[in-house]
JSON list of C-alpha atoms in Angstrom, two decimals:
[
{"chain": "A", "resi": 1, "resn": "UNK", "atom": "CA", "xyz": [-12.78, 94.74, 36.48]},
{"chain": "A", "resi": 2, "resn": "UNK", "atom": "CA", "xyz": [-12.91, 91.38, 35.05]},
{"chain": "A", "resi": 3, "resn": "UNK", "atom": "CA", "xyz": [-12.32, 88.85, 37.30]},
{"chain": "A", "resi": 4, "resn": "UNK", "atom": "CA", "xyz": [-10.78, 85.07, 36.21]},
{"chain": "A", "resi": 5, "resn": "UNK", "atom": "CA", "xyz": [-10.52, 82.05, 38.55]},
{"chain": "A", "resi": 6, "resn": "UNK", "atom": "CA", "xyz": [-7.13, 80.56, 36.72]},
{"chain": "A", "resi": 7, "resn": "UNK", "atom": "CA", "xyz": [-4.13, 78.78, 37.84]},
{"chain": "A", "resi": 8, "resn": "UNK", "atom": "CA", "xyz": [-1.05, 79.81, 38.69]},
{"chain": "A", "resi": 9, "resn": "UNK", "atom": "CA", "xyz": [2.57, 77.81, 37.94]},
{"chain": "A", "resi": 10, "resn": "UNK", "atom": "CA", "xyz": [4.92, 76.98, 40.49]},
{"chain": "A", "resi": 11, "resn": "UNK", "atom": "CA", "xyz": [6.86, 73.98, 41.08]},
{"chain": "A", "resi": 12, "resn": "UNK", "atom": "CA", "xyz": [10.31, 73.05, 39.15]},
{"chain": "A", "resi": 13, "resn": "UNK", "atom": "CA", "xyz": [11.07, 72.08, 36.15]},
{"chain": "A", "resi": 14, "resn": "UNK", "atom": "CA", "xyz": [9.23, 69.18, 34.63]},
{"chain": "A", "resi": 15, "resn": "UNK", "atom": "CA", "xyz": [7.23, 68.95, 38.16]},
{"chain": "A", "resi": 16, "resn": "UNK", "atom": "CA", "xyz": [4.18, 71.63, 37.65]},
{"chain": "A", "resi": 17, "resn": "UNK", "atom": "CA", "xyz": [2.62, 72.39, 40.49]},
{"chain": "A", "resi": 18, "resn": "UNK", "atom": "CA", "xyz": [-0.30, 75.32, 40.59]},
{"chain": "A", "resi": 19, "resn": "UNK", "atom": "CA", "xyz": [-1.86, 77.50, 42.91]},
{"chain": "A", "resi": 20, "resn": "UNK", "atom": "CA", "xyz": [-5.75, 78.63, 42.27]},
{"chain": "A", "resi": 21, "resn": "UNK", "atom": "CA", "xyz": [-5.94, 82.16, 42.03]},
{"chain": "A", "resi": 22, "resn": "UNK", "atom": "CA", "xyz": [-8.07, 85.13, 41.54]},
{"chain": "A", "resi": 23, "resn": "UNK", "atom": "CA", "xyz": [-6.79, 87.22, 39.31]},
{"chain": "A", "resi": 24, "resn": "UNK", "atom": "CA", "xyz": [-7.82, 90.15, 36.81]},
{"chain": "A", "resi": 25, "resn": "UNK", "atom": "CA", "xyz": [-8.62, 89.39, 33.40]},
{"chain": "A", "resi": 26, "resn": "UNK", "atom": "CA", "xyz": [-5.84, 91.03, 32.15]},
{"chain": "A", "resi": 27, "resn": "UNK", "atom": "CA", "xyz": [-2.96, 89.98, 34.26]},
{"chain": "A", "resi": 28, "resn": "UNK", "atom": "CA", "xyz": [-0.06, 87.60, 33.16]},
{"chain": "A", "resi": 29, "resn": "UNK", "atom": "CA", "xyz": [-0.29, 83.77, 34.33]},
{"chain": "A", "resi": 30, "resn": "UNK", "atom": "CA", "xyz": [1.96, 84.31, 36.59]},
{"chain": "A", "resi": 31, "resn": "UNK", "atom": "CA", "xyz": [1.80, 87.68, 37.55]},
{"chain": "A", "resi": 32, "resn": "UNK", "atom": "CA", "xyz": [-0.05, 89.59, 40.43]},
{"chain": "A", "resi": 33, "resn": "UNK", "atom": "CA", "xyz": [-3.73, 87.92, 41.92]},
{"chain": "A", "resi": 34, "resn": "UNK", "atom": "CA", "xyz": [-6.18, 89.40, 44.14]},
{"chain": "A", "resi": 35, "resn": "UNK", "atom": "CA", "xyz": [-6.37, 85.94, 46.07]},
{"chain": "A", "resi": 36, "resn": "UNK", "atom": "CA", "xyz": [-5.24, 82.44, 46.24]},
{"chain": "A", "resi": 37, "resn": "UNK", "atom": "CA", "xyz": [-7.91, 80.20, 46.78]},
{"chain": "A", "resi": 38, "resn": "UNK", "atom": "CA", "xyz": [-6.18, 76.87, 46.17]},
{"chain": "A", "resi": 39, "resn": "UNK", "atom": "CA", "xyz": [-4.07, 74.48, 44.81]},
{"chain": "A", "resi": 40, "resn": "UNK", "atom": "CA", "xyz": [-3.23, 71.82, 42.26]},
{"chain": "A", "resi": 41, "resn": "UNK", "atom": "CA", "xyz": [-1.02, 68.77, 41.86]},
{"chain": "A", "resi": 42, "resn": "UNK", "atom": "CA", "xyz": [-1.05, 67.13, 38.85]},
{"chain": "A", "resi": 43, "resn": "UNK", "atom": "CA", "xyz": [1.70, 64.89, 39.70]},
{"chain": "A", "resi": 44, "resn": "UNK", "atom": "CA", "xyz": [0.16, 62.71, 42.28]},
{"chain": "A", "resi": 45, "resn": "UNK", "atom": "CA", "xyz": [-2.18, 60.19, 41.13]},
{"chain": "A", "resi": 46, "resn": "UNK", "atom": "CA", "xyz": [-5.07, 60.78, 41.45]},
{"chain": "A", "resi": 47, "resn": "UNK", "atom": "CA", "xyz": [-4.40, 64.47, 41.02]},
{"chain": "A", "resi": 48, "resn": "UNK", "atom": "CA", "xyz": [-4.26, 66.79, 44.31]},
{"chain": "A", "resi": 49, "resn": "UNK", "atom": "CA", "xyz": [-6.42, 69.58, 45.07]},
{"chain": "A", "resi": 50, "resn": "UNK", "atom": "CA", "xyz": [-6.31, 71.72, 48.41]},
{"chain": "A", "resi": 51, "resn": "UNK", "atom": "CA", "xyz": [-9.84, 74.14, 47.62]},
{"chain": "A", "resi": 52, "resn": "UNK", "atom": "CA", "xyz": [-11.31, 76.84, 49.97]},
{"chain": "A", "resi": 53, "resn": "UNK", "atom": "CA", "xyz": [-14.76, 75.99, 49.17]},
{"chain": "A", "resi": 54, "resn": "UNK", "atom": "CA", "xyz": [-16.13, 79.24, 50.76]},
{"chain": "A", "resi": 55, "resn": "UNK", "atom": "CA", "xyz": [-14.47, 81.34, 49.28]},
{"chain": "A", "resi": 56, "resn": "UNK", "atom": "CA", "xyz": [-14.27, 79.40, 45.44]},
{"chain": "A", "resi": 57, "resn": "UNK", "atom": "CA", "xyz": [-18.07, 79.52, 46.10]},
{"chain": "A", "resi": 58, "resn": "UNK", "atom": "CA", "xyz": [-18.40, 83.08, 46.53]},
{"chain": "A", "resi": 59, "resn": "UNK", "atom": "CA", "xyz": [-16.25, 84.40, 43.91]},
{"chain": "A", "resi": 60, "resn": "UNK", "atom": "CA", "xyz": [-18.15, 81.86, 41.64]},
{"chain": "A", "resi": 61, "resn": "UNK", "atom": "CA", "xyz": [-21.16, 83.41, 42.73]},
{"chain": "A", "resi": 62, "resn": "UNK", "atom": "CA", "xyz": [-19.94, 86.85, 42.07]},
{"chain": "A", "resi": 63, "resn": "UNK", "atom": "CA", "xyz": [-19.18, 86.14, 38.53]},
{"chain": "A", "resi": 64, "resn": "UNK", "atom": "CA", "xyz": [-15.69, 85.38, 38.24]},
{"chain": "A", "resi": 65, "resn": "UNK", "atom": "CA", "xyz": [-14.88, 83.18, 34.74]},
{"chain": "A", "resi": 66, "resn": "UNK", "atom": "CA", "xyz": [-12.71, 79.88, 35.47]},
{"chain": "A", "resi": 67, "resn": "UNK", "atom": "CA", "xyz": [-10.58, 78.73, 33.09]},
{"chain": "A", "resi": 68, "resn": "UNK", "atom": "CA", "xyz": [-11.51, 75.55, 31.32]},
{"chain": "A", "resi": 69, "resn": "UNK", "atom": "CA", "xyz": [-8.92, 73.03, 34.12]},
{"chain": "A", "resi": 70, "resn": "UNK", "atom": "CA", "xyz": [-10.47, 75.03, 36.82]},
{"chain": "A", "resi": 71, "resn": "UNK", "atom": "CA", "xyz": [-13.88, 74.73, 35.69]},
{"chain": "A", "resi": 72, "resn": "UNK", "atom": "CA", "xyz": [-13.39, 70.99, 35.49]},
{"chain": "A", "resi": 73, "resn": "UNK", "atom": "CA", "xyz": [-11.14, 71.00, 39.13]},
{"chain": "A", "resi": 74, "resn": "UNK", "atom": "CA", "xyz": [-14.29, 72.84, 40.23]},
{"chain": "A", "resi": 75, "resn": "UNK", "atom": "CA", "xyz": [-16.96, 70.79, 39.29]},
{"chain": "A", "resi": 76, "resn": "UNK", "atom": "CA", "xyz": [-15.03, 67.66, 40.54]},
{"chain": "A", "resi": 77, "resn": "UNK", "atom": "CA", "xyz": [-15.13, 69.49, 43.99]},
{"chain": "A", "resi": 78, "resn": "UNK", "atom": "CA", "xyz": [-18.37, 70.08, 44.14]},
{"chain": "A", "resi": 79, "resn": "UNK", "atom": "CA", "xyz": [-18.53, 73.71, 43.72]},
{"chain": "A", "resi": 80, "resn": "UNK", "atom": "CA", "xyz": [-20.75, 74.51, 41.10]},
{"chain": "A", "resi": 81, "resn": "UNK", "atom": "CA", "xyz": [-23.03, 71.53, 42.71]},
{"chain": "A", "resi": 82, "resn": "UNK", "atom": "CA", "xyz": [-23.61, 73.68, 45.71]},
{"chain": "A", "resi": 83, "resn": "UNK", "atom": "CA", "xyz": [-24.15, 77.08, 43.08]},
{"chain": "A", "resi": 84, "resn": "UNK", "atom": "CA", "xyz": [-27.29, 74.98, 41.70]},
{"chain": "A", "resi": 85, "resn": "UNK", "atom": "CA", "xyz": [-28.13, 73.50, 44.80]},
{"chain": "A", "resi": 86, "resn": "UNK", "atom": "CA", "xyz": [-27.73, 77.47, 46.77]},
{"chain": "A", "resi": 87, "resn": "UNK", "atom": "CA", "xyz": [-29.92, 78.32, 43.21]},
{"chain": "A", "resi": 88, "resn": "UNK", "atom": "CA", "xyz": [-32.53, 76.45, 43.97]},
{"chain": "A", "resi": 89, "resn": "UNK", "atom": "CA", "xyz": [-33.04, 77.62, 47.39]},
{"chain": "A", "resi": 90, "resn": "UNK", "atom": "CA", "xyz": [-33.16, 81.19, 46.46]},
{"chain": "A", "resi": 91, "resn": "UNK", "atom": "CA", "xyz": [-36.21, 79.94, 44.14]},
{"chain": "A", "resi": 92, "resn": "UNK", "atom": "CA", "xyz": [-37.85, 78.12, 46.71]},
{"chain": "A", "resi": 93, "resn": "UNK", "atom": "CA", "xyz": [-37.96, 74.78, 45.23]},
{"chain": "A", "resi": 94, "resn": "UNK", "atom": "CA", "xyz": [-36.41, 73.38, 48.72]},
{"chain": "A", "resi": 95, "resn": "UNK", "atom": "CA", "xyz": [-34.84, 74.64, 51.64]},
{"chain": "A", "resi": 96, "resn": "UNK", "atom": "CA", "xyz": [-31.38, 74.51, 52.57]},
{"chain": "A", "resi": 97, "resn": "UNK", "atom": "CA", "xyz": [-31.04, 71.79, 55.22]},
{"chain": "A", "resi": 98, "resn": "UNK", "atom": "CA", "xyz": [-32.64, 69.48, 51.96]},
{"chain": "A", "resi": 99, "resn": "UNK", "atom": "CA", "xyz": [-30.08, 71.17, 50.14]},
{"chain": "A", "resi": 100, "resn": "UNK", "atom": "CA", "xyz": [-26.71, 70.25, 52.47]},
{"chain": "A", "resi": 101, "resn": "UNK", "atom": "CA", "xyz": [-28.15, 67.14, 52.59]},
{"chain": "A", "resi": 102, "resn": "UNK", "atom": "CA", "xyz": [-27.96, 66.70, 49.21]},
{"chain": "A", "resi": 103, "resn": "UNK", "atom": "CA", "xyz": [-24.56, 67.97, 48.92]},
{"chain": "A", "resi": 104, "resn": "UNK", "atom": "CA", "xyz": [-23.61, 65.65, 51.64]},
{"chain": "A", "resi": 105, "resn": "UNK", "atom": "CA", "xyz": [-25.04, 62.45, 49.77]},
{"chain": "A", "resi": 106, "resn": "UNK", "atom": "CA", "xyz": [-23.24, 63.66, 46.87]},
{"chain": "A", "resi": 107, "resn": "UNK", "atom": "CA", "xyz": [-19.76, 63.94, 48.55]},
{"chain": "A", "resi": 108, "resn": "UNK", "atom": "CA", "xyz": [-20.10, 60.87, 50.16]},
{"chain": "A", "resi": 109, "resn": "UNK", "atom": "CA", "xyz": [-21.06, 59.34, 47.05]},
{"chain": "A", "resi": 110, "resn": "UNK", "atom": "CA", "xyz": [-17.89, 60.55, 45.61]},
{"chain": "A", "resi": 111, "resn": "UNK", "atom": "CA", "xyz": [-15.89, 59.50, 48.00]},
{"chain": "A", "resi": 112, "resn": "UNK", "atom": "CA", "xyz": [-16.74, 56.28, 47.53]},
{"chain": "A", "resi": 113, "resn": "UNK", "atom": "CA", "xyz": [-15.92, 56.26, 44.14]},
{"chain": "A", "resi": 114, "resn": "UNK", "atom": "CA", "xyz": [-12.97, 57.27, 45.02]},
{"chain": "A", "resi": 115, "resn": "UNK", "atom": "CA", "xyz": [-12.44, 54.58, 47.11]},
{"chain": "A", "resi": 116, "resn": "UNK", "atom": "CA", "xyz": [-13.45, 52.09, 45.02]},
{"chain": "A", "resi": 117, "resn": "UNK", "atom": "CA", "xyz": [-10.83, 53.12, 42.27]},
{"chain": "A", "resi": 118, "resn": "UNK", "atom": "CA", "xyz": [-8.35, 52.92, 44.66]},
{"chain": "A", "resi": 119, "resn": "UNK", "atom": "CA", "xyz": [-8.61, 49.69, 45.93]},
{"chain": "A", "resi": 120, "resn": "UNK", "atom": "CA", "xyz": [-8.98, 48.00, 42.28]},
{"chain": "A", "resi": 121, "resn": "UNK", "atom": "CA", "xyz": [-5.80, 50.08, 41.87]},
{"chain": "A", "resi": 122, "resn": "UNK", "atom": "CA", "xyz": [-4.39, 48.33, 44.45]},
{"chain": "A", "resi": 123, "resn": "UNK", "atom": "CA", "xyz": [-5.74, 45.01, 43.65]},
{"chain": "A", "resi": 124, "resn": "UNK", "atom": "CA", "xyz": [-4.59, 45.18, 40.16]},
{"chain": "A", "resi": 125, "resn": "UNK", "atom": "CA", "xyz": [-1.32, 46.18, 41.30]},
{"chain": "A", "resi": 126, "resn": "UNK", "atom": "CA", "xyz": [-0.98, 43.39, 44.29]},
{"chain": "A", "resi": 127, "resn": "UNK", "atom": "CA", "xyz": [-2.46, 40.61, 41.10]},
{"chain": "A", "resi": 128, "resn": "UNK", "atom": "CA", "xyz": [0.43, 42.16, 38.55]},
{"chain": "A", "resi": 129, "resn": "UNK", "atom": "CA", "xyz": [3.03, 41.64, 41.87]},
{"chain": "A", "resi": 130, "resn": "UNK", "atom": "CA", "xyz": [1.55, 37.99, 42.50]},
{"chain": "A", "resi": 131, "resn": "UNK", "atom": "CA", "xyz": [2.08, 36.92, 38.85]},
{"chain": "A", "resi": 132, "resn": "UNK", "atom": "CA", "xyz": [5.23, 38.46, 38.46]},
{"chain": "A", "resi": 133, "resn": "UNK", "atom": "CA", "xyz": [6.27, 36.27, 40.96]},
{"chain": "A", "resi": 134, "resn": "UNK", "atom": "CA", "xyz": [5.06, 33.08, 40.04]},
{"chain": "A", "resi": 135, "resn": "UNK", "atom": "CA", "xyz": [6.67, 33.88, 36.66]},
{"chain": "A", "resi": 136, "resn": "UNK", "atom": "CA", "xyz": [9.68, 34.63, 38.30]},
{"chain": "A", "resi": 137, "resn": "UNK", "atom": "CA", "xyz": [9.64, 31.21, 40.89]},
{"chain": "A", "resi": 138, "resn": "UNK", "atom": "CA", "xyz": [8.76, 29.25, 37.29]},
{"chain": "A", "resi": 139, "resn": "UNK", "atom": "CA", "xyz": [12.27, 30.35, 36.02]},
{"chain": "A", "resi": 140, "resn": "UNK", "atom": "CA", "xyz": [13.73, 29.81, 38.74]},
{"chain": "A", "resi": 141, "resn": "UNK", "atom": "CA", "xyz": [12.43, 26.39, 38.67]},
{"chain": "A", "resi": 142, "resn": "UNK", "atom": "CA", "xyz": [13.38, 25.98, 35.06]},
{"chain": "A", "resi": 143, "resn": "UNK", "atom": "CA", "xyz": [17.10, 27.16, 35.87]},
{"chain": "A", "resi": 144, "resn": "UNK", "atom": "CA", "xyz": [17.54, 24.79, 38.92]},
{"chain": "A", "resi": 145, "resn": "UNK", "atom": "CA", "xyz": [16.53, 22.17, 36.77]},
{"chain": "A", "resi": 146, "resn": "UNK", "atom": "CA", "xyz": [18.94, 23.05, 34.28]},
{"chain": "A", "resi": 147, "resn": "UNK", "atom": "CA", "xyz": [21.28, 23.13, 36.74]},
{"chain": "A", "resi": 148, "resn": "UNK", "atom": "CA", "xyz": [20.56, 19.81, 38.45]},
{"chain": "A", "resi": 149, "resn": "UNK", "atom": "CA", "xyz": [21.04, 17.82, 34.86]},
{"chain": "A", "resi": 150, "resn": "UNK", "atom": "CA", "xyz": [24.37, 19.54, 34.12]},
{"chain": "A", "resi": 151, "resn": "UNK", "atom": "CA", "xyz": [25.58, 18.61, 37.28]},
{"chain": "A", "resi": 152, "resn": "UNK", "atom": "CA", "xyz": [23.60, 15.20, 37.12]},
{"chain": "A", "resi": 153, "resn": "UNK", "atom": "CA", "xyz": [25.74, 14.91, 33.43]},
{"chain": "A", "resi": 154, "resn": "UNK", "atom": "CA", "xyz": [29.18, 15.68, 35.00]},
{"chain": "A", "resi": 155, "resn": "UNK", "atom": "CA", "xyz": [29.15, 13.59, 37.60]},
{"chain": "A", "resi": 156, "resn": "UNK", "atom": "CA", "xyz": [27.86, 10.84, 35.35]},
{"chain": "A", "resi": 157, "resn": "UNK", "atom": "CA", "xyz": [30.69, 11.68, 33.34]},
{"chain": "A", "resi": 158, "resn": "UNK", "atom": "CA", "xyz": [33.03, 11.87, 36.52]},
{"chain": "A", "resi": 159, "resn": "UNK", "atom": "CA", "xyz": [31.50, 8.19, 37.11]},
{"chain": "A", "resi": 160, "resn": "UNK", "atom": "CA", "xyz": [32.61, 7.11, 34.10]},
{"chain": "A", "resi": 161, "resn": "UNK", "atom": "CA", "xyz": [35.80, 8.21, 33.92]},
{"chain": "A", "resi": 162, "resn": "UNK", "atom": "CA", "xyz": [36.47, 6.95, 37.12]},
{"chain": "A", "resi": 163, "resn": "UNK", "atom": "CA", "xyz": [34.90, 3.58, 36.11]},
{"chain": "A", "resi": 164, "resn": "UNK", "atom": "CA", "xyz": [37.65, 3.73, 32.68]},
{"chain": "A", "resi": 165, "resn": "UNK", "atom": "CA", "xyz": [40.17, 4.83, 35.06]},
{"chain": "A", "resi": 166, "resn": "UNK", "atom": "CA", "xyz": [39.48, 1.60, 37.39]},
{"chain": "A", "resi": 167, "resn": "UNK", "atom": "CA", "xyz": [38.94, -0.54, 34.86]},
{"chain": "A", "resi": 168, "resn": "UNK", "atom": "CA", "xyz": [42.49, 0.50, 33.03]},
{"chain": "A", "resi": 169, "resn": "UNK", "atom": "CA", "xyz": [44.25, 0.27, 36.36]},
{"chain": "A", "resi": 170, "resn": "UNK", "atom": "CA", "xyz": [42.83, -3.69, 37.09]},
{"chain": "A", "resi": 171, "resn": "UNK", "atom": "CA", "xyz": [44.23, -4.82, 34.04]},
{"chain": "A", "resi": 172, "resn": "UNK", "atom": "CA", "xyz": [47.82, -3.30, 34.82]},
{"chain": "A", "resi": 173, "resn": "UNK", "atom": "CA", "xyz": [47.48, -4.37, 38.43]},
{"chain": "A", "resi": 174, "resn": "UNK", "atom": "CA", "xyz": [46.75, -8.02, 37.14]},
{"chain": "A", "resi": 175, "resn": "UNK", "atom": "CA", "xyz": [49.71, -7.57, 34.60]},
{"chain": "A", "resi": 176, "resn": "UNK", "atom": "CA", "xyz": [51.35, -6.63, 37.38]},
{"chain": "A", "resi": 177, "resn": "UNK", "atom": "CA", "xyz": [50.74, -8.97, 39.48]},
{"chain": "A", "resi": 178, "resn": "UNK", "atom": "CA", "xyz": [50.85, -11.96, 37.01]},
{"chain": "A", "resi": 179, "resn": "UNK", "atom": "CA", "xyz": [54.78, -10.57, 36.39]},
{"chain": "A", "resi": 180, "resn": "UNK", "atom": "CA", "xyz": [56.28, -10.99, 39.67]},
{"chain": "A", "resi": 181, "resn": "UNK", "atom": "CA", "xyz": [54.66, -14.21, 40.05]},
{"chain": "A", "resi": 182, "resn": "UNK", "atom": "CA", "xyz": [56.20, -15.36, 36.64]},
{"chain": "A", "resi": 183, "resn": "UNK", "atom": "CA", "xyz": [59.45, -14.38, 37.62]}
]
């Protein structure tokens, strides 16, 4: 029997979500598996995998094919790393403390990686944030201003008015005044 490492769909609609099975050759996507080894969620940024290294290991090791995403979610999680690594053992070209030790500079390696591209994630998203906001208090600023002259404008206007207003009144007053007097 032909075995194929190959995922499996789940999830709802327009939110995949896979498992990692093993699976004949000959079975349907979907259909029946001999184990689940894993899963995958492509939704999440950076994409989620939950691996049993053991056993992905072993039924690498006993020849089962991956299909091209699980090749690639396999390499990224070190599997075929520790194939070569277990490979080289077997041939004697170091032993296998060397070879976890390896393994364990690689990880770590990776992990920082990993961590790096999440903090200039971050950053970048904290800088976009920060000018948003100063574009946002520069509007602002530009709309109080625009604010402050109209007002600025009606109350000089107001003034005025009131000043016309005053002035029209005096002259009656006087008038007025001058025509009880001239009585």
């Amino acid at each position: 029997m032909a075995t194929k490492i190959r995922l499996q769909r789940g999830g709802r609609k327009s939110y995949a979500f896979y498992r990692i099975v093993i699976a004949d050759a000959r079975a349907p996507r979907d259909g029946r598996f001999t184990e689940k080894i894993g899963t995958y969620n492509p939704n999440t940024n950076p994409a989620t995998v939950d691996l049993n290294f053991e056993r992905a290991l072993y039924w690498v090791e006993t020849g089962a094919q991956p299909t091209d995403t699980v090749r690639n979610i396999l390499s990224r999680e070190g599997v075929y790393l520790m194939k070569h690594l277990k490979g080289g053992v077997k041939k004697g070209a170091f032993d296998e403390a060397t070879a976890q030790k390896k393994f364990d500079a690689w990880k770590a390696d990776k992990q920082k990686g990993l961590e790096k591209v999440a903090a200039d994630e971050a950053k970048a998203k904290k800088d976009a944030a920060a000018k948003e906001l100063a574009q946002e208090k520069k509007l602002n600023e530009e709309i109080a201003k625009k604010v402050a002259e109209k007002k600025a404008a009606e109350a000089a206007a107001k003034a005025e008015a009131e000043a016309a207003a005053a002035a029209a009144e005096a002259p009656a007053e006087e008038a007025a005044a001058e025509a009880p007097a001239a009585e």
